[in-house]
Amino acid sequence: MLGLAKRVGARFLLTSTSEVYGDPLQHPQVETYWGNVNPIGVRSCYDEGKRTAETLTMDYHRGAQVEVRIARIFNTYGPRMCIDDGRVVSNFVAQALRKAPLTVYGDGKQTRSFQYVSDLVEGLMRLMEGEHVGPFNLGNPGEFTMLELANVVQETIDPNAKIEYRPNTEDDPHKRKPDITRAKELLGWEPKISLRQGLPLMVSDFRKRIFGDHFD
């Protein structure tokens, strides 16, 4: 894609990820933080793949003058996600709707930040239409533990939903929260939709797709 952008003179967008920070030793994470990544762990193919993509993107920018933009996207949720994609918000919503226990890995105290999809789209558009290369953190600084997220899902769908604890996955980051100062200052962007506002919109879409349009 970078080669194509070079040939046709296109502006190239790399949708990178907060995973480039690995299991961060800095909190919240700013774009100048280089991260804390295990290069040979079970998550490394994703973490290091995205880090390498950022490297290649900047090499093409510096070496071939390709116009590039880099966004580091933090956890995003919303309608039309794959129901069984294994992401935590999809998991919890689908499990609660199906009356299955919500699976929490480890002690549930690890944190993530969840942004609604329309906020992300707005951020990406501002990034592509602006003059700054980045990288920019695009995420919602509202920080939730996995247990807090499970509680919001219970409140939204089924207060009686059970929580089932399972052993944690290897190299699971303990904390994740974006510092979005740079995006605020240079893109004039910040997320507007809180988890409690956005989650019901996703739930309504999941409910239709799991049970069909006839479900009341």
Short mmCIF file of N, CA, C and O in Angstrom, two decimals, residues 77-149:
data_model
loop_
_atom_site.label_atom_id
_atom_site.label_comp_id
_atom_site.label_asym_id
_atom_site.label_seq_id
_atom_site.Cartn_x
_atom_site.Cartn_y
_atom_site.Cartn_z
N TYR A 77 -15.77 0.46 20.05
CA TYR A 77 -16.94 -0.43 20.02
C TYR A 77 -18.08 0.29 19.30
O TYR A 77 -18.03 1.51 19.09
N GLY A 78 -19.11 -0.47 18.95
CA GLY A 78 -20.28 0.14 18.32
C GLY A 78 -21.08 -0.88 17.54
O GLY A 78 -20.74 -2.07 17.51
N PRO A 79 -22.15 -0.43 16.88
CA PRO A 79 -22.97 -1.34 16.08
C PRO A 79 -22.17 -1.96 14.94
O PRO A 79 -21.15 -1.42 14.53
N ARG A 80 -22.66 -3.09 14.45
CA ARG A 80 -22.13 -3.80 13.28
C ARG A 80 -20.77 -4.45 13.50
O ARG A 80 -20.13 -4.88 12.56
N MET A 81 -20.32 -4.52 14.75
CA MET A 81 -19.12 -5.32 15.02
C MET A 81 -19.48 -6.79 14.85
O MET A 81 -20.65 -7.17 14.99
N CYS A 82 -18.47 -7.61 14.59
CA CYS A 82 -18.71 -9.06 14.56
C CYS A 82 -19.14 -9.48 15.96
O CYS A 82 -18.50 -9.12 16.95
N ILE A 83 -20.20 -10.27 16.02
CA ILE A 83 -20.75 -10.65 17.33
C ILE A 83 -19.78 -11.52 18.11
O ILE A 83 -19.65 -11.40 19.33
N ASP A 84 -19.06 -12.39 17.40
CA ASP A 84 -18.15 -13.31 18.09
C ASP A 84 -16.69 -13.02 17.75
O ASP A 84 -15.91 -13.93 17.50
N ASP A 85 -16.32 -11.73 17.74
CA ASP A 85 -14.95 -11.38 17.34
C ASP A 85 -13.94 -11.53 18.46
O ASP A 85 -12.75 -11.36 18.26
N GLY A 86 -14.41 -11.86 19.68
CA GLY A 86 -13.48 -12.09 20.78
C GLY A 86 -13.05 -10.83 21.51
O GLY A 86 -12.33 -10.90 22.49
N ARG A 87 -13.48 -9.66 21.03
CA ARG A 87 -13.15 -8.41 21.75
C ARG A 87 -14.03 -8.31 22.99
O ARG A 87 -15.15 -8.80 23.01
N VAL A 88 -13.53 -7.63 24.01
CA VAL A 88 -14.20 -7.73 25.30
C VAL A 88 -15.61 -7.14 25.30
O VAL A 88 -16.53 -7.71 25.89
N VAL A 89 -15.83 -6.01 24.62
CA VAL A 89 -17.17 -5.42 24.65
C VAL A 89 -18.15 -6.32 23.90
O VAL A 89 -19.26 -6.60 24.38
N SER A 90 -17.75 -6.81 22.71
CA SER A 90 -18.61 -7.74 21.96
C SER A 90 -18.91 -8.98 22.78
O SER A 90 -20.05 -9.46 22.81
N ASN A 91 -17.88 -9.53 23.41
CA ASN A 91 -18.05 -10.73 24.24
C ASN A 91 -19.11 -10.51 25.31
O ASN A 91 -20.06 -11.29 25.43
N PHE A 92 -18.91 -9.45 26.11
CA PHE A 92 -19.82 -9.20 27.23
C PHE A 92 -21.25 -8.97 26.74
O PHE A 92 -22.21 -9.49 27.32
N VAL A 93 -21.41 -8.17 25.69
CA VAL A 93 -22.76 -7.85 25.19
C VAL A 93 -23.44 -9.11 24.67
O VAL A 93 -24.60 -9.41 25.03
N ALA A 94 -22.73 -9.90 23.86
CA ALA A 94 -23.32 -11.12 23.31
C ALA A 94 -23.63 -12.11 24.42
O ALA A 94 -24.70 -12.75 24.43
N GLN A 95 -22.73 -12.24 25.39
CA GLN A 95 -22.96 -13.18 26.49
C GLN A 95 -24.19 -12.77 27.32
O GLN A 95 -25.05 -13.60 27.63
N ALA A 96 -24.29 -11.48 27.64
CA ALA A 96 -25.43 -11.02 28.45
C ALA A 96 -26.75 -11.22 27.71
O ALA A 96 -27.74 -11.64 28.30
N LEU A 97 -26.75 -10.94 26.41
CA LEU A 97 -27.99 -11.11 25.63
C LEU A 97 -28.39 -12.58 25.55
O LEU A 97 -29.56 -12.93 25.56
N ARG A 98 -27.38 -13.46 25.48
CA ARG A 98 -27.66 -14.90 25.35
C ARG A 98 -27.85 -15.58 26.72
O ARG A 98 -27.94 -16.79 26.80
N LYS A 99 -27.84 -14.77 27.78
CA LYS A 99 -28.00 -15.29 29.16
C LYS A 99 -26.85 -16.21 29.56
O LYS A 99 -27.02 -17.13 30.36
N ALA A 100 -25.68 -15.95 28.99
CA ALA A 100 -24.49 -16.72 29.37
C ALA A 100 -23.68 -15.88 30.36
O ALA A 100 -23.83 -14.66 30.42
N PRO A 101 -22.83 -16.53 31.17
CA PRO A 101 -22.01 -15.74 32.10
C PRO A 101 -21.02 -14.84 31.34
O PRO A 101 -20.57 -15.20 30.25
N LEU A 102 -20.70 -13.69 31.92
CA LEU A 102 -19.70 -12.80 31.34
C LEU A 102 -18.32 -13.31 31.76
O LEU A 102 -18.05 -13.46 32.95
N THR A 103 -17.47 -13.61 30.79
CA THR A 103 -16.16 -14.19 31.12
C THR A 103 -15.14 -13.08 31.37
O THR A 103 -14.84 -12.29 30.48
N VAL A 104 -14.64 -13.05 32.61
CA VAL A 104 -13.63 -12.08 33.00
C VAL A 104 -12.32 -12.84 33.21
O VAL A 104 -12.29 -13.85 33.92
N TYR A 105 -11.24 -12.35 32.57
CA TYR A 105 -9.96 -13.04 32.65
C TYR A 105 -9.11 -12.41 33.76
O TYR A 105 -9.06 -11.19 33.90
N GLY A 106 -8.48 -13.28 34.56
CA GLY A 106 -7.69 -12.79 35.69
C GLY A 106 -8.61 -12.24 36.78
O GLY A 106 -9.73 -12.73 36.96
N ASP A 107 -8.15 -11.17 37.46
CA ASP A 107 -8.95 -10.62 38.57
C ASP A 107 -9.92 -9.54 38.08
O ASP A 107 -10.69 -8.99 38.88
N GLY A 108 -9.85 -9.21 36.79
CA GLY A 108 -10.77 -8.20 36.25
C GLY A 108 -10.36 -6.78 36.57
O GLY A 108 -11.11 -5.83 36.31
N LYS A 109 -9.16 -6.60 37.12
CA LYS A 109 -8.74 -5.25 37.50
C LYS A 109 -7.92 -4.56 36.41
O LYS A 109 -7.57 -3.38 36.55
N GLN A 110 -7.61 -5.29 35.31
CA GLN A 110 -6.90 -4.63 34.22
C GLN A 110 -7.83 -3.60 33.58
O GLN A 110 -9.04 -3.80 33.54
N THR A 111 -7.27 -2.48 33.12
CA THR A 111 -8.12 -1.40 32.61
C THR A 111 -7.99 -1.22 31.10
O THR A 111 -6.96 -1.55 30.50
N ARG A 112 -9.07 -0.73 30.51
CA ARG A 112 -9.10 -0.34 29.10
C ARG A 112 -9.93 0.93 28.98
O ARG A 112 -10.70 1.28 29.88
N SER A 113 -9.78 1.59 27.84
CA SER A 113 -10.55 2.80 27.56
C SER A 113 -11.36 2.54 26.30
O SER A 113 -10.81 2.04 25.31
N PHE A 114 -12.63 2.85 26.32
CA PHE A 114 -13.53 2.47 25.23
C PHE A 114 -14.11 3.69 24.53
O PHE A 114 -14.76 4.52 25.16
N GLN A 115 -13.87 3.77 23.21
CA GLN A 115 -14.45 4.89 22.47
C GLN A 115 -15.50 4.38 21.50
O GLN A 115 -15.36 3.30 20.91
N TYR A 116 -16.54 5.19 21.34
CA TYR A 116 -17.62 4.84 20.41
C TYR A 116 -17.15 5.10 18.98
O TYR A 116 -16.41 6.04 18.70
N VAL A 117 -17.59 4.26 18.06
CA VAL A 117 -17.07 4.25 16.70
C VAL A 117 -17.20 5.61 15.99
O VAL A 117 -16.30 6.02 15.25
N SER A 118 -18.30 6.33 16.22
CA SER A 118 -18.47 7.61 15.50
C SER A 118 -17.43 8.64 15.96
O SER A 118 -16.99 9.48 15.15
N ASP A 119 -17.00 8.57 17.22
CA ASP A 119 -15.93 9.45 17.69
C ASP A 119 -14.63 9.14 16.95
O ASP A 119 -13.90 10.04 16.53
N LEU A 120 -14.34 7.85 16.79
CA LEU A 120 -13.13 7.45 16.07
C LEU A 120 -13.17 7.93 14.62
O LEU A 120 -12.18 8.48 14.11
N VAL A 121 -14.30 7.74 13.95
CA VAL A 121 -14.42 8.14 12.54
C VAL A 121 -14.15 9.64 12.40
O VAL A 121 -13.42 10.09 11.50
N GLU A 122 -14.73 10.42 13.31
CA GLU A 122 -14.50 11.87 13.30
C GLU A 122 -13.01 12.19 13.46
O GLU A 122 -12.45 13.04 12.75
N GLY A 123 -12.34 11.48 14.36
CA GLY A 123 -10.91 11.69 14.58
C GLY A 123 -10.09 11.34 13.35
O GLY A 123 -9.15 12.07 12.98
N LEU A 124 -10.42 10.23 12.70
CA LEU A 124 -9.68 9.81 11.50
C LEU A 124 -9.87 10.81 10.37
O LEU A 124 -8.94 11.11 9.62
N MET A 125 -11.10 11.33 10.23
CA MET A 125 -11.36 12.31 9.17
C MET A 125 -10.57 13.60 9.43
O MET A 125 -9.96 14.16 8.52
N ARG A 126 -10.55 14.03 10.68
CA ARG A 126 -9.78 15.24 11.00
C ARG A 126 -8.29 15.03 10.76
O ARG A 126 -7.59 15.94 10.30
N LEU A 127 -7.81 13.84 11.09
CA LEU A 127 -6.41 13.53 10.87
C LEU A 127 -6.08 13.57 9.38
O LEU A 127 -5.09 14.19 8.96
N MET A 128 -6.91 12.93 8.55
CA MET A 128 -6.64 12.88 7.10
C MET A 128 -6.79 14.24 6.43
O MET A 128 -6.12 14.55 5.46
N GLU A 129 -7.68 15.07 6.96
CA GLU A 129 -7.90 16.39 6.34
C GLU A 129 -6.92 17.44 6.87
O GLU A 129 -6.82 18.53 6.31
N GLY A 130 -6.19 17.11 7.94
CA GLY A 130 -5.26 18.07 8.54
C GLY A 130 -3.86 17.94 7.98
O GLY A 130 -3.60 17.17 7.05
N GLU A 131 -2.96 18.69 8.57
CA GLU A 131 -1.59 18.78 8.04
C GLU A 131 -0.57 18.04 8.90
O GLU A 131 0.62 18.14 8.63
N HIS A 132 -1.02 17.34 9.93
CA HIS A 132 -0.07 16.73 10.88
C HIS A 132 0.05 15.23 10.65
O HIS A 132 -0.95 14.53 10.53
N VAL A 133 1.29 14.75 10.60
CA VAL A 133 1.57 13.33 10.35
C VAL A 133 1.13 12.45 11.51
O VAL A 133 0.58 11.37 11.34
N GLY A 134 1.35 12.90 12.73
CA GLY A 134 1.11 12.05 13.89
C GLY A 134 2.42 11.46 14.36
O GLY A 134 3.49 11.95 14.02
N PRO A 135 2.38 10.37 15.13
CA PRO A 135 1.16 9.62 15.48
C PRO A 135 0.27 10.38 16.46
O PRO A 135 0.73 11.20 17.23
N PHE A 136 -1.03 10.07 16.37
CA PHE A 136 -2.02 10.61 17.29
C PHE A 136 -2.73 9.46 18.01
O PHE A 136 -3.19 8.52 17.36
N ASN A 137 -2.84 9.57 19.34
CA ASN A 137 -3.71 8.66 20.09
C ASN A 137 -5.15 9.05 19.81
O ASN A 137 -5.54 10.21 20.01
N LEU A 138 -5.95 8.09 19.32
CA LEU A 138 -7.38 8.32 19.16
C LEU A 138 -8.10 7.32 20.07
O LEU A 138 -8.13 6.11 19.78
N GLY A 139 -8.60 7.81 21.17
CA GLY A 139 -9.26 6.95 22.14
C GLY A 139 -10.01 7.80 23.14
O GLY A 139 -9.87 9.02 23.17
N ASN A 140 -10.84 7.15 23.94
CA ASN A 140 -11.59 7.86 24.97
C ASN A 140 -10.86 7.69 26.30
O ASN A 140 -10.64 6.57 26.74
N PRO A 141 -10.47 8.80 26.94
CA PRO A 141 -9.69 8.68 28.18
C PRO A 141 -10.47 8.10 29.36
O PRO A 141 -9.87 7.83 30.40
N GLY A 142 -11.78 7.91 29.23
CA GLY A 142 -12.53 7.25 30.30
C GLY A 142 -11.98 5.84 30.51
O GLY A 142 -11.96 5.04 29.58
N GLU A 143 -11.52 5.55 31.71
CA GLU A 143 -10.82 4.28 31.97
C GLU A 143 -11.69 3.38 32.84
O GLU A 143 -12.22 3.82 33.85
N PHE A 144 -11.85 2.13 32.41
CA PHE A 144 -12.69 1.17 33.15
C PHE A 144 -11.90 -0.11 33.39
O PHE A 144 -11.21 -0.60 32.49
N THR A 145 -12.06 -0.68 34.60
CA THR A 145 -11.56 -2.05 34.78
C THR A 145 -12.52 -2.99 34.06
O THR A 145 -13.66 -2.60 33.72
N MET A 146 -12.07 -4.21 33.82
CA MET A 146 -12.95 -5.18 33.15
C MET A 146 -14.19 -5.46 33.99
O MET A 146 -15.28 -5.67 33.46
N LEU A 147 -14.03 -5.43 35.31
CA LEU A 147 -15.20 -5.64 36.19
C LEU A 147 -16.18 -4.47 36.08
O LEU A 147 -17.39 -4.68 36.07
N GLU A 148 -15.65 -3.25 35.99
CA GLU A 148 -16.52 -2.08 35.83
C GLU A 148 -17.27 -2.16 34.49
O GLU A 148 -18.47 -1.85 34.42
N LEU A 149 -16.56 -2.58 33.45
CA LEU A 149 -17.23 -2.75 32.14
C LEU A 149 -18.34 -3.80 32.25
O LEU A 149 -19.46 -3.59 31.76
#
